[in-house]
Coordinates of C-alpha atoms and ligand atoms in Angstrom, one line a residue:
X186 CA 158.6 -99.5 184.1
X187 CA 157.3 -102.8 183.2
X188 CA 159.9 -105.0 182.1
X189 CA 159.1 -108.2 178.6
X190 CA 161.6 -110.4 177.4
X191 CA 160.6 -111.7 174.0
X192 CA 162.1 -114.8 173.1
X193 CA 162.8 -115.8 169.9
X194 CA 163.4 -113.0 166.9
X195 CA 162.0 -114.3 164.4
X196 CA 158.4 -112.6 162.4
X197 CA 156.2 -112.9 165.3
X198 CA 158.9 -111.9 168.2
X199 CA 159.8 -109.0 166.3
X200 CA 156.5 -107.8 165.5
X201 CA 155.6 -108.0 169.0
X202 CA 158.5 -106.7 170.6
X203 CA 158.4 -103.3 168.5
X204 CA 154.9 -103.2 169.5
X205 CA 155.6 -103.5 173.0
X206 CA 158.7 -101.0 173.2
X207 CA 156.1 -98.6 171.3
X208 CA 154.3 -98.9 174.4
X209 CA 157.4 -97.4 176.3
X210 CA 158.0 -100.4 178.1
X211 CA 161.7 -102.5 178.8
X212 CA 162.2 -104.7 176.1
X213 CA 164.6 -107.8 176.3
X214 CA 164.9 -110.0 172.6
X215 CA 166.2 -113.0 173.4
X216 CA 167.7 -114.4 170.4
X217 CA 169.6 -117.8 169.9
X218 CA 172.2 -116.3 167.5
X219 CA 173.4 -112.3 166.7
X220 CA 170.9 -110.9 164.1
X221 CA 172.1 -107.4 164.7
X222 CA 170.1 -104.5 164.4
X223 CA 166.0 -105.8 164.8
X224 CA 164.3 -103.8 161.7
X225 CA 160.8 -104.0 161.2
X226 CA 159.2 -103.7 157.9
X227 CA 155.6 -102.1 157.5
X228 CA 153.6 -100.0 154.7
X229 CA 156.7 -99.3 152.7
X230 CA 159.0 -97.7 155.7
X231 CA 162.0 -99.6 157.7
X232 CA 162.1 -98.9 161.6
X233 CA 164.9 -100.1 163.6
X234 CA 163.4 -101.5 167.2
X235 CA 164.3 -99.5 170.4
X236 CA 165.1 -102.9 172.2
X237 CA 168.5 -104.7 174.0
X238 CA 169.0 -108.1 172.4
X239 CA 170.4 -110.8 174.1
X240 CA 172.2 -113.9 172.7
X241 CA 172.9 -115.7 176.2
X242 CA 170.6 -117.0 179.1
X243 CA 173.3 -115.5 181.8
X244 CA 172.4 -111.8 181.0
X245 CA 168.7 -111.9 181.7
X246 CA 167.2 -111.8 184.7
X247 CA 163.1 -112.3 186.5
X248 CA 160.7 -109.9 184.4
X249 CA 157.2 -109.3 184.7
X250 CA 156.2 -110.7 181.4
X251 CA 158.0 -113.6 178.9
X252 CA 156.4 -113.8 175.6
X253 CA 157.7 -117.1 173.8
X254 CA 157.9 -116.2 170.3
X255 CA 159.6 -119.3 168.7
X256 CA 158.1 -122.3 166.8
X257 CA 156.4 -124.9 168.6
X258 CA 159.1 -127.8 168.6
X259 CA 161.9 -125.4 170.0
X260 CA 159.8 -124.8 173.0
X261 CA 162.3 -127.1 175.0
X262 CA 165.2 -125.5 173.9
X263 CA 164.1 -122.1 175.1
X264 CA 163.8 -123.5 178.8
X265 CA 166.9 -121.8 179.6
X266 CA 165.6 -118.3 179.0
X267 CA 162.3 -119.4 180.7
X268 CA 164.7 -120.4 183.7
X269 CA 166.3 -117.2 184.1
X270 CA 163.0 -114.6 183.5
X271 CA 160.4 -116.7 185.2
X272 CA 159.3 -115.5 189.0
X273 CA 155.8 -115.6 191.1
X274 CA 154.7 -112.3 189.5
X275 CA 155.8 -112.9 186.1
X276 CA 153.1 -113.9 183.2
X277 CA 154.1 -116.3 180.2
X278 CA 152.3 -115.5 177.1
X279 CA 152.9 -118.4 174.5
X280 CA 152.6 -117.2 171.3
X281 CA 152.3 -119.9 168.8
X282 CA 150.3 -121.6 166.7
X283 CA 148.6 -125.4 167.3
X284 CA 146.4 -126.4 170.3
X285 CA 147.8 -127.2 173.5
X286 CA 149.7 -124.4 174.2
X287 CA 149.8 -124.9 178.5
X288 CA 150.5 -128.8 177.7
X289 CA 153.7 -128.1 175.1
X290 CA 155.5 -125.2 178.4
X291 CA 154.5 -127.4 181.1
X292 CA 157.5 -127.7 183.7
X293 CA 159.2 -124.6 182.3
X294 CA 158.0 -121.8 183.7
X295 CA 158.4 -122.3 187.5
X296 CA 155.8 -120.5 189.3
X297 CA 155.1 -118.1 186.5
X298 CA 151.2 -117.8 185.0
X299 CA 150.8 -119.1 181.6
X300 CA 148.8 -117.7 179.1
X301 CA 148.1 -119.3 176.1
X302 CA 147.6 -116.8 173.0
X303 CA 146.2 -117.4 169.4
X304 CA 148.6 -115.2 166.6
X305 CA 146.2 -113.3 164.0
X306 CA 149.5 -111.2 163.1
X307 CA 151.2 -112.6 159.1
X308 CA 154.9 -111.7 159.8
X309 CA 157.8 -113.1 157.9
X310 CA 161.6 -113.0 158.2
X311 CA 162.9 -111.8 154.8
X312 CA 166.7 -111.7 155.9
X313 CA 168.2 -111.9 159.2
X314 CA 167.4 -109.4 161.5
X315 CA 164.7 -108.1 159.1
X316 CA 161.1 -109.1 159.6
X317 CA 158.1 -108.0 157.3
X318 CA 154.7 -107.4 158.9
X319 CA 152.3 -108.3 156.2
X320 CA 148.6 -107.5 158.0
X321 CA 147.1 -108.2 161.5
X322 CA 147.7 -107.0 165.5
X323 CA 145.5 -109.4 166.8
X324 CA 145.9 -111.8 170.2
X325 CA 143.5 -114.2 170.9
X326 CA 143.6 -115.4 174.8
X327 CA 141.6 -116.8 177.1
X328 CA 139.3 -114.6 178.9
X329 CA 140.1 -113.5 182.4
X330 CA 142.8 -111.4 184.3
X331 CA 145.6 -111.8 182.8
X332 CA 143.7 -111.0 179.3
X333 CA 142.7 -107.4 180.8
X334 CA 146.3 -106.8 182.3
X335 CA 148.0 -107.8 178.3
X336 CA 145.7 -105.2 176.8
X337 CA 146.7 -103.1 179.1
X338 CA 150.1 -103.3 178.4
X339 CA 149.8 -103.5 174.8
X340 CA 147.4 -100.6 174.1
X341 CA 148.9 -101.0 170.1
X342 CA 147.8 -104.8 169.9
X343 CA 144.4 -106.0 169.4
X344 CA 143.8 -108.3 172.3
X345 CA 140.4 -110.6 172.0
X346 CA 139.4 -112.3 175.6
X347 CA 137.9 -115.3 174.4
X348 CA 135.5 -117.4 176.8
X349 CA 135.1 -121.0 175.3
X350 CA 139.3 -120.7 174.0
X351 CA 139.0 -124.5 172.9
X352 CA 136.7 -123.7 170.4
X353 CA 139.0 -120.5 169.2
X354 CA 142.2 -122.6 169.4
X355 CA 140.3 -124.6 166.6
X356 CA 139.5 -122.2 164.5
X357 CA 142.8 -120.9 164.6
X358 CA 144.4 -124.6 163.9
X359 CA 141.5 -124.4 161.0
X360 CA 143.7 -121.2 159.4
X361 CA 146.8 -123.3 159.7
X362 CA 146.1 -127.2 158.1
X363 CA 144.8 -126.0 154.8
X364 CA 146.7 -122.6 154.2
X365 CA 150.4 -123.5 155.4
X366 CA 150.4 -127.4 154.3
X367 CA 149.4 -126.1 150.5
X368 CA 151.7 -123.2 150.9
X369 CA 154.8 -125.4 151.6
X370 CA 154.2 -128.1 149.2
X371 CA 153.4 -126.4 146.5
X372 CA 156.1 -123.9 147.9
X373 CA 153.6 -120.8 146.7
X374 CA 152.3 -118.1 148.5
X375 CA 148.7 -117.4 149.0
X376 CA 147.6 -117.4 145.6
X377 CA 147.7 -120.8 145.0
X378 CA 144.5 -121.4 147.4
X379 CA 142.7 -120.3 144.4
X380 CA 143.1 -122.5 142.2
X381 CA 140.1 -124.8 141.8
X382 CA 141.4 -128.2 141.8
X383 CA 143.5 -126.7 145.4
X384 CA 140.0 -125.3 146.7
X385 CA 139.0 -128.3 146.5
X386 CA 141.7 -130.0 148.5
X387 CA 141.3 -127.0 151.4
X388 CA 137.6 -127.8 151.7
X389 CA 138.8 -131.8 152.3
X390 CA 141.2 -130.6 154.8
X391 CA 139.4 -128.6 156.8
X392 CA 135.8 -130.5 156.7
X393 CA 137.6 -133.1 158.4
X394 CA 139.9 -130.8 161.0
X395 CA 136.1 -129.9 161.8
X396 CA 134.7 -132.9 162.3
X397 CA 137.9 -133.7 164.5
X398 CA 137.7 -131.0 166.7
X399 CA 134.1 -131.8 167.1
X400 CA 135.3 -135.0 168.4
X401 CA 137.9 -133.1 170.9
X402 CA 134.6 -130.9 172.6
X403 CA 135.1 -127.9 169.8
X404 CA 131.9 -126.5 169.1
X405 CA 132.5 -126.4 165.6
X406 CA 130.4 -126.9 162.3
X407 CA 130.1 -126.6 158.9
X408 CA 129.9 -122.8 158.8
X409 CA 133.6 -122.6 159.9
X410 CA 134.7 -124.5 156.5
X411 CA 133.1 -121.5 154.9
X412 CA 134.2 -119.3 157.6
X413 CA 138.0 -120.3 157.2
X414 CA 138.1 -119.8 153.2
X415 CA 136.9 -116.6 153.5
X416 CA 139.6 -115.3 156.2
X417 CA 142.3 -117.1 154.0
X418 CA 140.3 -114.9 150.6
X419 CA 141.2 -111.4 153.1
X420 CA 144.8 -112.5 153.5
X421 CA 146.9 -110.9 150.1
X422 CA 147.4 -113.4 147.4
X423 CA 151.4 -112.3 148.2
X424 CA 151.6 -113.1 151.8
X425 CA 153.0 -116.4 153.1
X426 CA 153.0 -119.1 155.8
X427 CA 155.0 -119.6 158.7
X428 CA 155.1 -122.5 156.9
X429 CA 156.2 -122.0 153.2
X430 CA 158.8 -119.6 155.2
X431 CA 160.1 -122.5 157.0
X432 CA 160.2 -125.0 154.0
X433 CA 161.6 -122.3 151.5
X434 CA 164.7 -121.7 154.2
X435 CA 165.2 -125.4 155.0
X436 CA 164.1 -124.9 158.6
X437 CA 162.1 -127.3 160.0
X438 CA 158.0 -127.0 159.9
X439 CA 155.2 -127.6 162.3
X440 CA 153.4 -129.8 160.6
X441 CA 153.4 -132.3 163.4
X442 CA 151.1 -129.4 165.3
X443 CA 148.9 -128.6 162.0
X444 CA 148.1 -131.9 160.3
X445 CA 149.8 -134.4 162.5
X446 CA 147.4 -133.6 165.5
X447 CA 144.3 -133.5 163.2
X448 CA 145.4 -137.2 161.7
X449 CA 146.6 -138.3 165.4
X450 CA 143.3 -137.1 167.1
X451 CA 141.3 -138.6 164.1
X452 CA 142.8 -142.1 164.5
X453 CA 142.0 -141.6 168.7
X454 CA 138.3 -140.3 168.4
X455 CA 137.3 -142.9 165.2
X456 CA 137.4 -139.8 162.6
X457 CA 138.4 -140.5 159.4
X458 CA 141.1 -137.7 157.7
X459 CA 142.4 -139.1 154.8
X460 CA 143.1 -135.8 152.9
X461 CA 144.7 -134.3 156.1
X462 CA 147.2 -138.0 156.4
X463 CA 147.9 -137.5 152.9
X464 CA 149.2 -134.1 153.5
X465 CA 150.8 -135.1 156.5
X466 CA 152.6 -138.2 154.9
X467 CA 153.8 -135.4 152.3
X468 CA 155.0 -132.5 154.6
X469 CA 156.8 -135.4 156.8
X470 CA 158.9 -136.8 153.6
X471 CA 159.9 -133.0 152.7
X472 CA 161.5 -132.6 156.2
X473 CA 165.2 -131.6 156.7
Ligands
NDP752 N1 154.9 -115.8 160.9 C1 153.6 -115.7 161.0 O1 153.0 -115.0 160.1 C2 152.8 -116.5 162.0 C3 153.4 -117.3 162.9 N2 152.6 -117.9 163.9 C4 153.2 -118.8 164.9 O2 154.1 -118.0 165.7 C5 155.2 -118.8 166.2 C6 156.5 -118.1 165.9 O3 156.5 -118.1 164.4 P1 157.5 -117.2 163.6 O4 157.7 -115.9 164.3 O5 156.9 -117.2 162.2 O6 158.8 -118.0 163.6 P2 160.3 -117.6 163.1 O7 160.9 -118.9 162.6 O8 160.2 -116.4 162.2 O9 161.0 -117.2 164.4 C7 161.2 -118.0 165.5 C8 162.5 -117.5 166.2 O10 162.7 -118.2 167.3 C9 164.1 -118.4 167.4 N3 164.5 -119.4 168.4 C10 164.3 -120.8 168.2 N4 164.8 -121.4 169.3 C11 165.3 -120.4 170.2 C12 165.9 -120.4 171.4 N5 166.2 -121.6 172.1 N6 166.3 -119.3 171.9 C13 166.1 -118.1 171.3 N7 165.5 -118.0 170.1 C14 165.1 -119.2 169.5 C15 164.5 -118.6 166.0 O11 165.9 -118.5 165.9 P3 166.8 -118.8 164.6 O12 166.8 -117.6 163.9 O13 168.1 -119.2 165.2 O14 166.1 -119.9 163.9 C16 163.7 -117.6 165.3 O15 164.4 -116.4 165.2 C17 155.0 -120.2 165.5 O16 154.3 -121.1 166.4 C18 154.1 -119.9 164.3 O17 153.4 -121.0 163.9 C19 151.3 -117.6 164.0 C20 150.7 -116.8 163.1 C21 151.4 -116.2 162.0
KPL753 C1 147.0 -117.8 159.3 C2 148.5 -117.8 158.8 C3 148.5 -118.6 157.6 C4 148.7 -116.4 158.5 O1 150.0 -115.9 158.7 C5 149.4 -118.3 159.9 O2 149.0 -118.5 161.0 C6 150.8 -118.8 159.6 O3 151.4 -118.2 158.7 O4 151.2 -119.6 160.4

């Protein structure tokens, strides 16, 4: 049997987790506190997940797949789990959102194989232990080997090998400046992308998140602008952010990774993103 440890059990862990134990294979939560019982919400039934949580690095041991499931900025503190489930054979799927994925686990997974994966899966924690899946089963990862072996692990998840995965870790970041720094700010859920004078501020965001990833080698244009507000019209006008999650809970956000690297990279590449350092100078002053 093949053996995952999911760390972190939060919407995305959890979503995957029950996913992967659907698949009938060993699943290991690793989870920073107790949330008891995992349930997983979907289409109006409850299911509890068939999985063995774990609140302590000591208990787990090498496995042939990690799937790091928390937010971007507590990568570090997850190196202890990495430590303990990390061998020659095992595969590292980072599940998160921003570009960079290799860059932000480098030195903590030992001799394991990272694979970098773009989330197209809304998920949101509505009470501890208790994580609604709103829509989506997709993976985005770079095309190659260890793509093929995920979907074959996964039959249940959509799994998209992507050749030029710079240009799709754009398009993903493209999902993330406009919908989840308006979310948290405005501390609304979808529905408030449209408003008009907001539409407006969502085109200004992401024209220049284009014309900054152009900068970085993206082979973006103006048809992702377009593009972008059309997969943020599909999403329901109730679902959230990871964002708006973390800012209605008092967690910390990633808005370093969303409009802190598109204002960051600007400034480096001569790109001016005024709406985007706006946003950024905003989400910054709202931190905990
Ligand atoms: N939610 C969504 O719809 C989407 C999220 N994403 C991305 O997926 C990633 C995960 O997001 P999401 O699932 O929403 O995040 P959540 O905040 O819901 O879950 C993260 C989980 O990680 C846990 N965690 C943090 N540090 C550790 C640690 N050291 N050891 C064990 N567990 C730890 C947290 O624990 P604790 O409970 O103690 O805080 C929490 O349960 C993010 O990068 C996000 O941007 C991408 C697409 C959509
Ligand atoms: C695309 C979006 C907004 C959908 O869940 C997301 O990635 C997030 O919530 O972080």
């Amino acid at each position: 049997m093949t053996s995952v440890a999911v760390v972190g059990a939060g919407g995305i862990g959890t979503v995957l987790a029950a996913a992967i134990a659907d698949a009938g294979h060993e699943v290991v939560v690793c989870a920073r506190s107790t949330p008891g019982p995992l349930i997983l919400e979907r289409g109006g039934t409850s299911t509890k997940l068939d999985v063995r949580v774990l609140t302590e690095p000591d208990g787990l041991s090498n496995v042939d797949w990690v799937l790091l499931c928390t937010k971007a900025h507590d990568t570090p503190a997850a190196a202890a789990w990495l430590e303990r489930s990390c061998a020659a054979g095992t595969t590292v799927v980072v599940c998160q959102n921003g570009i960079g994925h290799a860059d932000r686990i480098a030195g903590l997974t030992g001799p394991a194989q990272v694979l970098p994966a773009l989330v197209y899966i809304a998920a949101e924690r509505v009470a501890p232990g208790r994580v609604r899946h709103h829509r989506g089963a997709r993976l985005v990862v770079p095309a190659g080997d260890a793509a093929a072996r995920l979907a074959g692990l996964v039959p249940g998840l959509d799994i998209t090998a992507e050749p030029d995965f710079r240009t799709a870790s754009w398009r993903k970041l493209l999902t993330n400046v406009a919908a989840n720094a308006v979310t948290a700010l405005t501390a609304r859920r979808m529905d408030v992308l449209g408003e008009p004078e907001i539409r407006e501020l969502v085109t200004a965001l992401l024209t220049e998140a284009v014309a900054v990833g152009r900068a970085v080698g993206a082979d973006l244009g103006p048809a992702d602008v377009a593009a972008t507000v059309s997969f943020y019209d599909q999403l329901g006008p109730a679902d959230g952010t990871s964002m708006l999650y973390d800012r209605l809970a008092g967690r910390p956000t990633e808005y370093e990774l969303f409009n802190g690297a598109v204002t960051r990279l600007g400034r480096k590449h001569g790109v001016p993103t005024p709406a985007n350092q706006a946003v950024y100078a905003l989400l910054g002053a709202g931190e905990p």
